[in-house]
Short mmCIF file of C-alpha atoms and ligand atoms in Angstrom, two decimals:
data_model
loop_
_atom_site.label_atom_id
_atom_site.label_comp_id
_atom_site.label_asym_id
_atom_site.label_seq_id
_atom_site.Cartn_x
_atom_site.Cartn_y
_atom_site.Cartn_z
CA MET A 1 184.50 -116.16 69.63
CA ALA A 2 186.42 -119.43 70.15
CA PRO A 3 186.76 -120.48 73.80
CA PRO A 4 190.26 -120.06 75.26
CA PRO A 5 192.63 -123.06 75.23
CA TRP A 6 192.70 -125.43 78.15
CA HIS A 7 196.09 -125.55 79.82
CA VAL A 8 196.56 -128.85 81.65
CA LEU A 9 199.02 -128.75 84.54
CA GLY A 10 199.96 -132.33 85.39
CA ALA A 11 199.56 -134.65 82.40
CA GLY A 12 199.43 -137.77 84.57
CA SER A 13 196.54 -140.22 84.88
CA ILE A 14 193.59 -137.93 85.47
CA GLY A 15 195.12 -135.04 83.49
CA THR A 16 195.49 -137.28 80.43
CA LEU A 17 191.93 -138.50 80.84
CA TRP A 18 190.60 -134.94 80.71
CA ALA A 19 193.04 -133.64 78.09
CA CYS A 20 192.31 -136.44 75.60
CA ARG A 21 188.53 -136.22 75.90
CA LEU A 22 188.56 -132.43 75.53
CA ALA A 23 190.90 -132.65 72.52
CA ARG A 24 188.81 -135.42 70.94
CA ALA A 25 185.77 -133.10 71.12
CA GLY A 26 187.66 -130.30 69.35
CA SER A 27 188.74 -128.17 72.31
CA THR A 28 192.22 -126.68 72.13
CA VAL A 29 194.41 -128.26 74.82
CA ARG A 30 198.02 -127.46 75.75
CA LEU A 31 200.06 -129.40 78.31
CA LEU A 32 202.17 -127.54 80.84
CA MET A 33 205.36 -129.48 81.49
CA ARG A 34 207.47 -129.30 84.61
CA GLY A 35 210.65 -128.25 82.78
CA PRO A 36 212.80 -128.60 79.63
CA ALA A 37 213.73 -132.25 80.31
CA GLN A 38 210.07 -133.32 80.66
CA LEU A 39 209.09 -131.27 77.59
CA ALA A 40 211.89 -132.80 75.48
CA ARG A 41 210.96 -136.32 76.61
CA TYR A 42 207.31 -135.68 75.80
CA GLU A 43 208.08 -134.18 72.38
CA GLN A 44 210.37 -137.09 71.47
CA GLY A 45 207.62 -139.58 72.35
CA PRO A 46 204.35 -140.39 70.57
CA GLY A 47 202.25 -137.93 72.61
CA LEU A 48 199.55 -138.80 75.14
CA ARG A 49 198.47 -142.43 74.87
CA TRP A 50 194.98 -143.06 76.17
CA VAL A 51 193.13 -146.38 76.40
CA GLU A 52 189.35 -146.53 76.64
CA GLY A 53 187.41 -149.79 76.37
CA GLY A 54 190.57 -151.61 75.31
CA VAL A 55 191.13 -149.22 72.36
CA GLU A 56 194.28 -147.09 72.42
CA ARG A 57 194.42 -143.63 70.86
CA THR A 58 197.30 -141.20 70.68
CA PHE A 59 196.94 -137.44 71.02
CA ARG A 60 199.85 -135.23 70.00
CA LEU A 61 198.92 -132.20 72.05
CA PRO A 62 201.32 -129.24 72.19
CA GLY A 63 203.47 -128.98 75.30
CA ASP A 64 204.60 -125.74 76.97
CA LEU A 65 207.20 -124.78 79.51
CA PRO A 66 205.91 -122.93 82.60
CA ASP A 67 207.45 -119.67 81.36
CA ALA A 68 206.05 -119.83 77.81
CA PRO A 69 204.64 -116.45 76.72
CA GLN A 70 200.98 -117.36 76.07
CA PRO A 71 198.50 -116.09 78.69
CA ILE A 72 196.41 -118.71 80.47
CA ALA A 73 192.66 -118.19 80.74
CA GLN A 74 191.67 -121.79 81.55
CA LEU A 75 193.88 -123.89 83.81
CA LEU A 76 193.13 -127.50 84.71
CA VAL A 77 195.28 -128.50 87.68
CA ALA A 78 195.68 -132.29 87.66
CA CYS A 79 198.80 -132.89 89.73
CA LYS A 80 198.87 -134.52 93.17
CA ALA A 81 197.71 -132.35 96.07
CA TYR A 82 201.25 -132.01 97.45
CA ASP A 83 202.50 -130.65 94.08
CA VAL A 84 199.73 -128.11 93.50
CA ALA A 85 201.26 -125.07 95.19
CA ALA A 86 204.64 -125.29 93.44
CA ALA A 87 203.15 -126.26 90.08
CA VAL A 88 200.69 -123.36 90.00
CA ALA A 89 203.27 -120.89 91.37
CA ALA A 90 205.40 -121.59 88.28
CA VAL A 91 202.63 -120.45 85.90
CA ARG A 92 200.78 -117.90 88.08
CA HIS A 93 202.31 -114.94 86.21
CA ARG A 94 200.60 -116.16 83.02
CA LEU A 95 197.06 -116.24 84.45
CA VAL A 96 194.81 -113.52 83.02
CA PRO A 97 192.57 -111.63 85.51
CA GLY A 98 189.45 -113.73 86.04
CA ALA A 99 191.18 -116.89 84.78
CA GLN A 100 189.25 -120.11 85.31
CA VAL A 101 191.23 -122.53 87.50
CA ILE A 102 189.83 -126.04 87.96
CA LEU A 103 191.27 -128.23 90.72
CA LEU A 104 190.92 -132.01 90.39
CA GLN A 105 192.65 -133.07 93.63
CA ASN A 106 191.21 -135.64 96.00
CA GLY A 107 190.97 -134.76 99.65
CA LEU A 108 191.01 -131.25 101.09
CA GLY A 109 193.51 -128.63 102.13
CA SER A 110 195.38 -127.96 98.91
CA GLN A 111 192.41 -126.27 97.21
CA HIS A 112 191.71 -123.45 99.65
CA ALA A 113 195.40 -122.85 100.28
CA LEU A 114 195.84 -122.36 96.54
CA ALA A 115 192.69 -120.25 96.09
CA ALA A 116 193.98 -117.84 98.73
CA THR A 117 197.03 -117.19 96.50
CA LEU A 118 194.86 -116.52 93.42
CA PRO A 119 192.46 -113.75 94.48
CA GLU A 120 191.79 -112.70 90.87
CA ALA A 121 191.00 -116.18 89.56
CA CYS A 122 187.68 -118.04 89.46
CA VAL A 123 188.57 -121.26 91.25
CA THR A 124 186.43 -124.35 90.74
CA LEU A 125 186.74 -127.48 92.88
CA ALA A 126 186.03 -130.93 91.51
CA SER A 127 185.15 -134.22 93.13
CA THR A 128 185.27 -137.13 90.72
CA THR A 129 184.53 -140.83 90.91
CA GLU A 130 186.26 -141.44 87.56
CA GLY A 131 189.39 -143.54 87.67
CA ALA A 132 192.52 -143.73 85.54
CA PHE A 133 195.96 -145.25 85.93
CA ARG A 134 199.22 -145.26 84.01
CA ARG A 135 200.34 -148.63 82.64
CA ASP A 136 203.99 -149.67 82.78
CA ASP A 137 204.29 -148.81 79.06
CA GLY A 138 203.17 -145.22 79.76
CA ALA A 139 199.63 -145.42 78.34
CA VAL A 140 196.87 -144.08 80.58
CA VAL A 141 193.92 -146.44 81.03
CA PHE A 142 190.41 -145.10 81.65
CA ALA A 143 189.65 -147.64 84.37
CA GLY A 144 186.44 -146.46 85.94
CA GLN A 145 183.52 -144.60 84.41
CA GLY A 146 182.20 -142.15 86.96
CA PHE A 147 180.81 -138.74 87.60
CA THR A 148 182.36 -135.38 88.41
CA TRP A 149 180.84 -132.77 90.68
CA LEU A 150 182.11 -129.23 90.16
CA GLY A 151 181.52 -126.16 92.26
CA PRO A 152 182.92 -122.77 93.18
CA THR A 153 185.07 -121.74 96.15
CA GLY A 154 182.71 -118.77 96.66
CA ALA A 155 179.20 -118.15 95.35
CA ARG A 156 179.36 -118.14 91.55
CA PRO A 157 177.01 -119.22 88.77
CA ALA A 158 177.85 -122.15 86.50
CA PRO A 159 180.69 -121.21 84.10
CA LEU A 160 180.41 -121.27 80.30
CA TRP A 161 183.15 -123.89 79.91
CA LEU A 162 180.79 -126.59 81.23
CA SER A 163 179.48 -126.84 77.66
CA GLU A 164 182.95 -128.03 76.59
CA LEU A 165 182.77 -130.82 79.19
CA GLU A 166 179.36 -131.72 77.79
CA GLN A 167 180.77 -131.95 74.26
CA ALA A 168 183.74 -133.95 75.57
CA GLY A 169 181.42 -136.54 77.14
CA ILE A 170 182.67 -135.86 80.68
CA PRO A 171 179.66 -136.62 82.92
CA HIS A 172 179.37 -133.76 85.39
CA GLN A 173 177.11 -131.47 87.35
CA TRP A 174 177.63 -128.02 88.81
CA THR A 175 176.80 -127.75 92.51
CA PRO A 176 177.11 -124.98 95.09
CA ASP A 177 177.64 -127.76 97.67
CA ILE A 178 180.98 -128.96 96.36
CA LEU A 179 182.52 -128.76 99.83
CA ALA A 180 179.98 -131.27 101.15
CA ARG A 181 180.82 -133.60 98.23
CA LEU A 182 184.56 -133.33 98.90
CA TRP A 183 184.12 -133.86 102.65
CA ARG A 184 181.83 -136.86 102.14
CA LYS A 185 184.38 -138.47 99.79
CA LEU A 186 187.18 -137.62 102.22
CA ALA A 187 185.28 -139.26 105.10
CA ILE A 188 184.67 -142.43 103.06
CA ASN A 189 188.33 -142.48 102.09
CA CYS A 190 189.35 -142.16 105.78
CA ALA A 191 187.20 -145.17 106.72
CA ILE A 192 188.60 -147.40 103.95
CA ASN A 193 192.00 -146.51 102.54
CA PRO A 194 194.24 -146.42 105.64
CA LEU A 195 192.83 -149.77 106.83
CA THR A 196 193.57 -151.39 103.47
CA VAL A 197 197.18 -150.23 103.77
CA LEU A 198 197.59 -151.40 107.37
CA HIS A 199 195.93 -154.78 106.74
CA GLY A 200 197.49 -155.16 103.27
CA CYS A 201 194.17 -156.10 101.72
CA ARG A 202 191.63 -155.45 98.99
CA ASN A 203 188.67 -153.23 99.86
CA GLY A 204 186.34 -156.23 100.17
CA GLU A 205 188.44 -157.84 102.89
CA LEU A 206 187.54 -154.96 105.22
CA THR A 207 184.35 -156.88 106.08
CA LYS A 208 186.62 -158.58 108.69
CA HIS A 209 187.11 -155.18 110.36
CA ALA A 210 183.49 -154.03 110.72
CA PRO A 211 183.77 -152.78 114.34
CA ALA A 212 186.71 -150.55 113.42
CA ILE A 213 184.80 -149.10 110.46
CA THR A 214 181.71 -148.48 112.59
CA GLY A 215 183.80 -146.60 115.18
CA LEU A 216 185.57 -144.52 112.53
CA CYS A 217 182.28 -143.57 110.88
CA GLN A 218 180.83 -142.42 114.19
CA GLU A 219 183.80 -140.09 114.69
CA LEU A 220 183.78 -138.92 111.08
CA ALA A 221 180.04 -138.18 111.25
CA ARG A 222 180.64 -136.02 114.35
CA LEU A 223 183.41 -134.22 112.49
CA LEU A 224 181.20 -133.55 109.45
CA GLN A 225 178.58 -132.07 111.76
CA ALA A 226 181.20 -129.91 113.46
CA VAL A 227 182.45 -128.50 110.15
CA GLY A 228 178.87 -127.44 109.40
CA LEU A 229 178.00 -130.15 106.89
CA PRO A 230 175.44 -132.33 108.72
CA ASN A 231 173.95 -133.59 105.45
CA ALA A 232 177.32 -135.08 104.50
CA ALA A 233 177.13 -137.15 107.70
CA VAL A 234 173.76 -138.74 106.94
CA GLY A 235 174.07 -142.47 106.19
CA LEU A 236 177.88 -142.35 106.18
CA LEU A 237 178.37 -145.90 107.48
CA ASP A 238 175.97 -147.31 104.86
CA ALA A 239 177.78 -145.35 102.15
CA VAL A 240 181.12 -146.78 103.26
CA TRP A 241 179.76 -150.34 103.07
CA GLU A 242 178.28 -149.60 99.64
CA VAL A 243 181.69 -148.45 98.38
CA ILE A 244 183.36 -151.50 99.90
CA ALA A 245 180.84 -153.82 98.22
CA ALA A 246 181.09 -152.07 94.85
CA THR A 247 184.89 -152.09 94.89
CA SER A 248 185.47 -155.32 96.80
CA GLN A 249 188.01 -156.70 94.30
CA ASN A 250 189.95 -153.40 94.06
CA TYR A 251 193.00 -152.23 95.93
CA SER A 252 192.49 -148.68 97.24
CA SER A 253 194.46 -145.82 95.68
CA MET A 254 196.45 -145.40 98.90
CA TYR A 255 197.28 -149.11 98.98
CA GLN A 256 198.43 -148.89 95.34
CA ASP A 257 200.59 -145.83 96.08
CA VAL A 258 202.26 -147.54 99.05
CA THR A 259 202.94 -150.83 97.27
CA ALA A 260 204.36 -148.93 94.27
CA GLY A 261 206.63 -146.93 96.62
CA ARG A 262 204.90 -143.64 95.73
CA ARG A 263 204.22 -140.77 98.08
CA THR A 264 200.61 -140.81 99.36
CA GLU A 265 198.24 -137.86 99.77
CA ILE A 266 197.85 -138.67 103.51
CA HIS A 267 198.24 -135.03 104.52
CA TYR A 268 195.15 -134.08 102.45
CA LEU A 269 193.06 -137.09 103.47
CA ILE A 270 193.15 -138.52 107.02
CA GLY A 271 195.75 -135.89 107.93
CA TYR A 272 193.35 -133.10 106.98
CA ALA A 273 190.45 -134.75 108.84
CA CYS A 274 192.50 -135.06 112.04
CA ALA A 275 193.80 -131.50 111.76
CA GLU A 276 190.26 -130.14 111.36
CA ALA A 277 189.10 -132.27 114.31
CA ALA A 278 191.87 -130.79 116.46
CA ARG A 279 191.06 -127.25 115.30
CA LEU A 280 187.38 -127.72 116.17
CA CYS A 281 188.05 -129.68 119.39
CA VAL A 282 186.18 -132.76 118.14
CA ALA A 283 187.40 -135.96 119.80
CA VAL A 284 188.40 -138.51 117.14
CA PRO A 285 190.63 -140.96 119.05
CA ALA A 286 190.19 -143.91 116.66
CA LEU A 287 190.86 -141.74 113.62
CA GLU A 288 193.92 -140.19 115.25
CA GLN A 289 195.27 -143.62 116.22
CA LEU A 290 194.70 -144.80 112.65
CA ARG A 291 196.63 -141.78 111.32
CA GLN A 292 199.53 -142.49 113.67
CA ASN A 293 199.58 -146.17 112.70
CA LEU A 294 199.55 -145.19 109.04
CA ILE A 295 202.43 -142.74 109.54
CA ALA A 296 204.43 -145.46 111.33
CA HIS A 297 203.72 -147.83 108.42
CA LEU A 298 204.79 -145.26 105.80
CA HIS A 299 207.91 -144.53 107.83
CA ALA A 300 208.77 -148.23 107.96
CA GLU A 301 208.29 -148.41 104.18
CA GLY A 302 210.67 -145.47 103.72
CA LEU A 303 207.90 -143.26 102.31
CA PRO A 304 207.17 -139.61 103.08
CA THR A 305 204.75 -139.20 105.97
CA ASP A 306 203.46 -135.77 104.96
P1 NAP B 401 199.60 -138.69 88.60
O1 NAP B 401 199.28 -139.77 87.62
O2 NAP B 401 200.80 -138.82 89.47
O3 NAP B 401 199.69 -137.35 87.76
C1 NAP B 401 200.16 -136.15 88.30
C2 NAP B 401 201.00 -135.50 87.23
O4 NAP B 401 201.35 -134.18 87.66
C3 NAP B 401 202.32 -136.23 86.96
O5 NAP B 401 202.44 -136.43 85.57
C4 NAP B 401 203.37 -135.25 87.47
O6 NAP B 401 204.57 -135.31 86.78
C5 NAP B 401 202.66 -133.94 87.20
N1 NAP B 401 203.27 -132.80 87.88
C6 NAP B 401 203.60 -132.69 89.19
N2 NAP B 401 204.15 -131.48 89.41
C7 NAP B 401 204.16 -130.83 88.22
C8 NAP B 401 204.63 -129.56 87.79
N3 NAP B 401 205.21 -128.71 88.65
N4 NAP B 401 204.49 -129.20 86.50
C9 NAP B 401 203.92 -130.05 85.62
N5 NAP B 401 203.45 -131.30 85.95
C10 NAP B 401 203.58 -131.66 87.25
O7 NAP B 401 198.38 -138.44 89.57
P2 NAP B 401 196.82 -138.74 89.30
O8 NAP B 401 196.51 -140.12 89.67
O9 NAP B 401 196.44 -138.24 87.95
O10 NAP B 401 196.17 -137.82 90.43
C11 NAP B 401 196.15 -136.41 90.33
C12 NAP B 401 195.10 -135.88 91.33
O11 NAP B 401 193.82 -136.36 90.92
C13 NAP B 401 195.34 -136.42 92.75
O12 NAP B 401 195.02 -135.43 93.70
C14 NAP B 401 194.36 -137.56 92.86
O13 NAP B 401 193.92 -137.80 94.18
C15 NAP B 401 193.21 -137.04 91.99
N6 NAP B 401 192.38 -138.13 91.46
C16 NAP B 401 192.95 -139.13 90.72
C17 NAP B 401 192.15 -140.15 90.23
C18 NAP B 401 192.72 -141.27 89.39
O14 NAP B 401 191.97 -142.19 89.07
N7 NAP B 401 193.98 -141.23 88.97
C19 NAP B 401 190.78 -140.16 90.52
C20 NAP B 401 190.24 -139.12 91.28
C21 NAP B 401 191.06 -138.11 91.74
P3 NAP B 401 205.76 -136.25 87.36
O15 NAP B 401 205.34 -137.64 87.04
O16 NAP B 401 206.92 -135.75 86.58
O17 NAP B 401 205.85 -135.98 88.82
#
């Protein structure tokens, strides 16, 4: 029996990256559009334009409205964390019992909030180091080869659709410890991204702010221990410096969002870390001060602070 189609909710940078690779490997992929205007614009255009290794390819994948009649058995949610709840709510009535729902969001907070609204679905969380961005001309560029960890919200064996990722050439591994992966990435993000925004600098320039990074990592390590993930705290400071060295010429995703005037995912990154610290009574004064400074900066830039 043929596997069910993939429905991609959020055909932006990372959604295009997944949709095009799955389609290239022969999987059936449909794009879920926000509404009639977005669907019409998409259908009048060339389709998804995807650039890998300097070579551009176009994929004319079918687009659907949220209230299209087809049931959804496989849903890839690739919108920003702050859009997840509304986007999935618009298609929830189409999910079959036991539907596979894969969440690609960075940070934490949106995933478990959504999973609680989908008790009959099999929800998978992803943590990826792949990178993609949309060029001014609309094409999505596969900017950073990477790796994707996938794992369940509860205890569940590896799903059958992993073979489709294999065929699509999406490097991945199934892990029951996905929460530790997401928290570790979140902690590294907290130690790097807000500072790059506040200092207006590339990742590599954070070498000038070593004491601040050391202090943040001490607090973040305590927080990881308090949430019950001590392994995610091991070697955190070294891992942060490794990321800074490997990405020294890059601007962080949060820096890029702020300079482009886009809403950030602050609420699901440092905002989530500070909220969890407060809930667990873990003192994180440097992290909390950083969050407040970041909010003041976003406010001054006229950007949402949530
Ligand atoms: P993005 O380029 O902004 O794409 C998000 C897409 O979702 C946009 O096309 C947006 O459409 C669409 N969308 C929002 N609400 C929708 C709705 N109700 N129905 C249909 N589509 C909807 O964002 P991204 O960079 O791909 O990031 C998505 C998630 O992946 C984020 O959580 C991010 O942290 C994570 N991530 C991204 C990367 C990366 O390299 N890009 C890497 C790792 C993780 P509109 O443009 O119309 O709003």
